[in-house]
Short mmCIF file of N, CA and C in Angstrom, two decimals:
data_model
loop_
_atom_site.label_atom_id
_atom_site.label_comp_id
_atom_site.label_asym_id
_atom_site.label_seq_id
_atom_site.Cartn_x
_atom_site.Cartn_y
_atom_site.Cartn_z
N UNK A 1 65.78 73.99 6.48
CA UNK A 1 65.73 72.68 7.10
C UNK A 1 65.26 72.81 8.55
N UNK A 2 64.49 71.97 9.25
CA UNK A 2 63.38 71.83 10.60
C UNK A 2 64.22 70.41 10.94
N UNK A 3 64.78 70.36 11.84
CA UNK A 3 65.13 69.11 12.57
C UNK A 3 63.36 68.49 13.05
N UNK A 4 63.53 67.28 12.87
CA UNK A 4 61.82 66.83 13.11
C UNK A 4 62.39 65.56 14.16
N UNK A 5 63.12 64.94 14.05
CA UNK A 5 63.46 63.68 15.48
C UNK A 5 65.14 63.28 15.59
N UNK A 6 65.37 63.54 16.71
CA UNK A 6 66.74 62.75 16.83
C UNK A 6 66.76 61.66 16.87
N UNK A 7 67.53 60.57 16.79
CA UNK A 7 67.63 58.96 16.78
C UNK A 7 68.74 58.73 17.76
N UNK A 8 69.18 58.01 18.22
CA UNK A 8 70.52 57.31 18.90
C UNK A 8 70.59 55.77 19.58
N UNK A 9 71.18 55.05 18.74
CA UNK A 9 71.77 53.97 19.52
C UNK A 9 72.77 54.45 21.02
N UNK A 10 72.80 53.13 21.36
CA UNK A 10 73.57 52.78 22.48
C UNK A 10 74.71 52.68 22.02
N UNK A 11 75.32 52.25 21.36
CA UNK A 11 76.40 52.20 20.43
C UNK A 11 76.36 52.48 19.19
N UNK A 12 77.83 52.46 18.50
CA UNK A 12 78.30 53.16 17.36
C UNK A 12 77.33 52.71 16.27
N UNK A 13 76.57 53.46 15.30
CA UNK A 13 75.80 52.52 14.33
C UNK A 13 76.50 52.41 13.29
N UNK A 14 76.19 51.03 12.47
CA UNK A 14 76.98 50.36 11.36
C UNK A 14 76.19 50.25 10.28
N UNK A 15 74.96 50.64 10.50
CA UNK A 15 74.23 50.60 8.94
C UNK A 15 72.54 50.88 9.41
N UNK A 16 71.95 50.91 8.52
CA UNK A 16 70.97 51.61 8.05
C UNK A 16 69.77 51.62 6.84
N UNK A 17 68.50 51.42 7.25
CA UNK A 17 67.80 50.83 6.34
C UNK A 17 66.95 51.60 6.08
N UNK A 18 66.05 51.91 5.38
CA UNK A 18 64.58 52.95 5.25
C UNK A 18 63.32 51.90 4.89
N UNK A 19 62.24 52.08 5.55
CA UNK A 19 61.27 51.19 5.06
C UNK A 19 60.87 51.52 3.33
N UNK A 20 59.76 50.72 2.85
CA UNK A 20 59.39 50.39 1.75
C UNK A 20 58.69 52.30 1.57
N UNK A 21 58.10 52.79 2.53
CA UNK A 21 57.10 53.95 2.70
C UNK A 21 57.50 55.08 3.44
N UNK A 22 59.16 54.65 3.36
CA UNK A 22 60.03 55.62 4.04
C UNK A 22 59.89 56.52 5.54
N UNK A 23 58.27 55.77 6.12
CA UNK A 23 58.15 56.21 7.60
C UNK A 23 59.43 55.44 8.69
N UNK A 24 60.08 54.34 8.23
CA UNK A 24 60.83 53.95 9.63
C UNK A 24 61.78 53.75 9.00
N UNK A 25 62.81 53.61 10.00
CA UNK A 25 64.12 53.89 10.21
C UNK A 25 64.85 52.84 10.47
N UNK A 26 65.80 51.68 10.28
CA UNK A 26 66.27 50.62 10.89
C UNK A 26 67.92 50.71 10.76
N UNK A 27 68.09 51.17 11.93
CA UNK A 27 69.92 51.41 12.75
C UNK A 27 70.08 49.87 13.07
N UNK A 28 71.35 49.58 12.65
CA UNK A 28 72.27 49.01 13.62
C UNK A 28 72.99 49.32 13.99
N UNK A 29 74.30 48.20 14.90
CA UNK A 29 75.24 48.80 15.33
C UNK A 29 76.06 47.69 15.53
N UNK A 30 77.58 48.03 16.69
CA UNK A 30 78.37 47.20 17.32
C UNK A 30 77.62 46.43 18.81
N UNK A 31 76.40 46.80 19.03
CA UNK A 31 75.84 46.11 20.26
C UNK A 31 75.05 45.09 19.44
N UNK A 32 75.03 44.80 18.27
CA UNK A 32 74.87 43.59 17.71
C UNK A 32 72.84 43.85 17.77
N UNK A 33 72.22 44.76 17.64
CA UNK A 33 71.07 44.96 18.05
C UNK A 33 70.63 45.99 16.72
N UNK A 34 69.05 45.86 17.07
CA UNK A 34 68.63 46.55 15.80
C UNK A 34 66.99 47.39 16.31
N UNK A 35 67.37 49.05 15.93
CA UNK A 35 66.28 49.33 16.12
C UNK A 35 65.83 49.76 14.84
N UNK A 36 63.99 49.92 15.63
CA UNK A 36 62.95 50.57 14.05
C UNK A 36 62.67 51.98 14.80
N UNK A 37 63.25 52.97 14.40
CA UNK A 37 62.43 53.94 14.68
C UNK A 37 61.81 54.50 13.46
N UNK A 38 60.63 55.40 14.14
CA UNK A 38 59.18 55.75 13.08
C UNK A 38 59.88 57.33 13.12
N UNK A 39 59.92 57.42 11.88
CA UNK A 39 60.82 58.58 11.86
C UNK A 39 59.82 59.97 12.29
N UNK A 40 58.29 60.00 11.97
CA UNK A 40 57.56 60.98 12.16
C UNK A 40 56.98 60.24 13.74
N UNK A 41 56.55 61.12 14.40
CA UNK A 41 55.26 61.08 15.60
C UNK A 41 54.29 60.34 15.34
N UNK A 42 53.95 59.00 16.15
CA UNK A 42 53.08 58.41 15.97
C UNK A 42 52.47 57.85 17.05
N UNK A 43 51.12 58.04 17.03
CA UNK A 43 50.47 57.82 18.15
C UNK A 43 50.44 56.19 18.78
N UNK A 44 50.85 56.55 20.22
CA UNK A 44 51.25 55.01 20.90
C UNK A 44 52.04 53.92 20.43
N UNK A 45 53.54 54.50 19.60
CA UNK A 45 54.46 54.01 19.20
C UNK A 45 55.94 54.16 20.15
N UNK A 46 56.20 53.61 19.98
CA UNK A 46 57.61 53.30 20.41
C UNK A 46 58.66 52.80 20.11
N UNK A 47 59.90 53.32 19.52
CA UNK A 47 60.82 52.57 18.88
C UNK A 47 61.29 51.50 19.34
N UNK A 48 60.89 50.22 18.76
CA UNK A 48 61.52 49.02 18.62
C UNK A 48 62.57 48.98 18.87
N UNK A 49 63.26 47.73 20.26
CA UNK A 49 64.72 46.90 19.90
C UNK A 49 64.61 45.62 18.99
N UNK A 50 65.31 45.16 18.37
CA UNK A 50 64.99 43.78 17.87
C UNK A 50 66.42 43.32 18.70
N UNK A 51 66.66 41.69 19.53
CA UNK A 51 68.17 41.53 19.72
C UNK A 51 67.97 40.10 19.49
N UNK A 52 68.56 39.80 19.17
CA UNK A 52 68.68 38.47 18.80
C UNK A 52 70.19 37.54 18.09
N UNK A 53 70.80 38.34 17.65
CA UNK A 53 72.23 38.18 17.02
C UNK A 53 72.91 38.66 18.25
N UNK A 54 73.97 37.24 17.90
CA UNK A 54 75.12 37.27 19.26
C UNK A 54 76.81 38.04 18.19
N UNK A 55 76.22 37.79 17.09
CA UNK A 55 77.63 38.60 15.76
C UNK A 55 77.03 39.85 15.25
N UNK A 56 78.16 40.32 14.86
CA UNK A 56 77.59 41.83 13.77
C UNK A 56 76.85 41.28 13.03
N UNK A 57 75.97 42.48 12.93
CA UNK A 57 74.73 42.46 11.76
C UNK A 57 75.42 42.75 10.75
N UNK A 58 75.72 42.20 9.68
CA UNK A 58 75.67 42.53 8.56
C UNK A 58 74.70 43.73 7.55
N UNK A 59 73.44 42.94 7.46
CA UNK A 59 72.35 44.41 7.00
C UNK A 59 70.90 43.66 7.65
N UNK A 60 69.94 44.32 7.14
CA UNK A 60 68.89 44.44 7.70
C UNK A 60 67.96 45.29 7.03
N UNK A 61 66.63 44.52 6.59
CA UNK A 61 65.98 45.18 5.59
C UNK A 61 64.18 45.03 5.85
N UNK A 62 63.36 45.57 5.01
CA UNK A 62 62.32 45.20 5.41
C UNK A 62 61.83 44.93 4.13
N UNK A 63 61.11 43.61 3.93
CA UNK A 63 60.21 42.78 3.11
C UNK A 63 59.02 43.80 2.52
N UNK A 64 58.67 43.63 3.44
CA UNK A 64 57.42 44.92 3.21
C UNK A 64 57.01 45.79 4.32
N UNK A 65 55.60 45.93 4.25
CA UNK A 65 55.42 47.21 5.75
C UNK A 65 55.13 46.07 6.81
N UNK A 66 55.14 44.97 7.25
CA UNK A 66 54.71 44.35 8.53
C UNK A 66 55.98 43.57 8.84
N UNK A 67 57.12 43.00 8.13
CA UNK A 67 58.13 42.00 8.08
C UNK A 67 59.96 42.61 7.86
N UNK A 68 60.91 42.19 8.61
CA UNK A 68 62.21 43.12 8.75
C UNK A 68 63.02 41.41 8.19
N UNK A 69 64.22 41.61 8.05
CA UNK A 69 64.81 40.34 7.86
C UNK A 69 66.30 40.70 8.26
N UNK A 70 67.34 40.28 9.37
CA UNK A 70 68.36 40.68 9.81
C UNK A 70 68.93 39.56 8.93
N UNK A 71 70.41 40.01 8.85
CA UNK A 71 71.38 39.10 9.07
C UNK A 71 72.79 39.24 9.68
N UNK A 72 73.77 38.78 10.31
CA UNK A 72 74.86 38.08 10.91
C UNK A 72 75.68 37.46 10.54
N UNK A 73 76.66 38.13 10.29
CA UNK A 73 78.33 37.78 9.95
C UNK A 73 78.45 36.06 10.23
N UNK A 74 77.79 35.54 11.10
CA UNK A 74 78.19 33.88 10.63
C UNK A 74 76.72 33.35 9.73
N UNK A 75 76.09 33.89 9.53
CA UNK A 75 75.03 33.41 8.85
C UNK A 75 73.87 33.46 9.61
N UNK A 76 73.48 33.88 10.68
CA UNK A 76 72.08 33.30 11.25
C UNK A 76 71.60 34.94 10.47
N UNK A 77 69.98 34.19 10.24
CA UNK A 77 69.17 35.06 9.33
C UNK A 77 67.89 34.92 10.18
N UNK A 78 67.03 36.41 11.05
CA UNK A 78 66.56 36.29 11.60
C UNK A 78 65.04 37.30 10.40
N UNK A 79 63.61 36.52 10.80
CA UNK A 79 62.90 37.27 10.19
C UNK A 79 61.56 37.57 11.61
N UNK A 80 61.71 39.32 10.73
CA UNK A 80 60.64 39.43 11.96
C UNK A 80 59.73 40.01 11.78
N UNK A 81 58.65 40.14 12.37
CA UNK A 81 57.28 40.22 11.97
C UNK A 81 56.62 41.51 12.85
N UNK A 82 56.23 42.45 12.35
CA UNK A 82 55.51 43.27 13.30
C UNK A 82 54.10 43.01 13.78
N UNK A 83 53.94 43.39 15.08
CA UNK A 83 52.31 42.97 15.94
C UNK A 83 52.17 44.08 16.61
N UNK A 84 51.17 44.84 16.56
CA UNK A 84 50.03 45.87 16.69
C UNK A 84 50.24 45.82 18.40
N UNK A 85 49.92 45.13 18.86
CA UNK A 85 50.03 44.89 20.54
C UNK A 85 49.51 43.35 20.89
N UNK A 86 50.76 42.73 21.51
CA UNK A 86 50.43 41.50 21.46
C UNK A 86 50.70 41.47 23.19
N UNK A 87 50.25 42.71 24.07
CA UNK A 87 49.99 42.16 25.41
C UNK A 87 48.30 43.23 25.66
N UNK A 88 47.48 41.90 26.17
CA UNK A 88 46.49 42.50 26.25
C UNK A 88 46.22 42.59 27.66
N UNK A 89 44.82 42.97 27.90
CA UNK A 89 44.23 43.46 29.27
C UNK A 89 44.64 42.00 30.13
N UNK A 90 44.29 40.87 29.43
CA UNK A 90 44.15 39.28 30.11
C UNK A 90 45.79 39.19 30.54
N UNK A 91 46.92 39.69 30.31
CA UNK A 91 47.64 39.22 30.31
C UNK A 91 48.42 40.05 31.80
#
């Protein structure tokens, strides 16, 4: 066995997702927050926060390879969408 990336929340994690293509990674936790990390090296990537839930996440999954879908112990159901780079030179 080759350790290939460490991961770590900010807080304790509560669950755990694998994409459809098993490159990313989706932690939650008790900071009510959700990251994607890309489990291999990828050029001009950076692991994602998603925050948006003020309650525990319940789970958190991904649709397919561009789309994640959270949810929250009182019900809010957040869907989210991945974008390539949505700040350009103009901005």
């Amino acid at each position: 066995m080759v350790k290939i990336k460490v991961i770590s929340n900010k807080h304790m994690v509560t669950g755990m997702n694998w994409s459809p293509d098993s490159r990313f990674l989706l932690t939650w936790g008790e900071d009510n927050s959700i990251i994607m990390n890309a489990v291999f090296s990828l050029r001009k990537y950076v692991d994602s926060m998603l925050q948006a839930h003020k309650f525990k996440i319940v789970t958190s999954f991904f649709l397919d390879s561009i789309h994640v879908v959270s949810l929250d112990c009182m019900g809010k159901v957040c869907l989210w969408k991945w974008v390539d780079d949505y700040i350009t030179e103009n901005y």
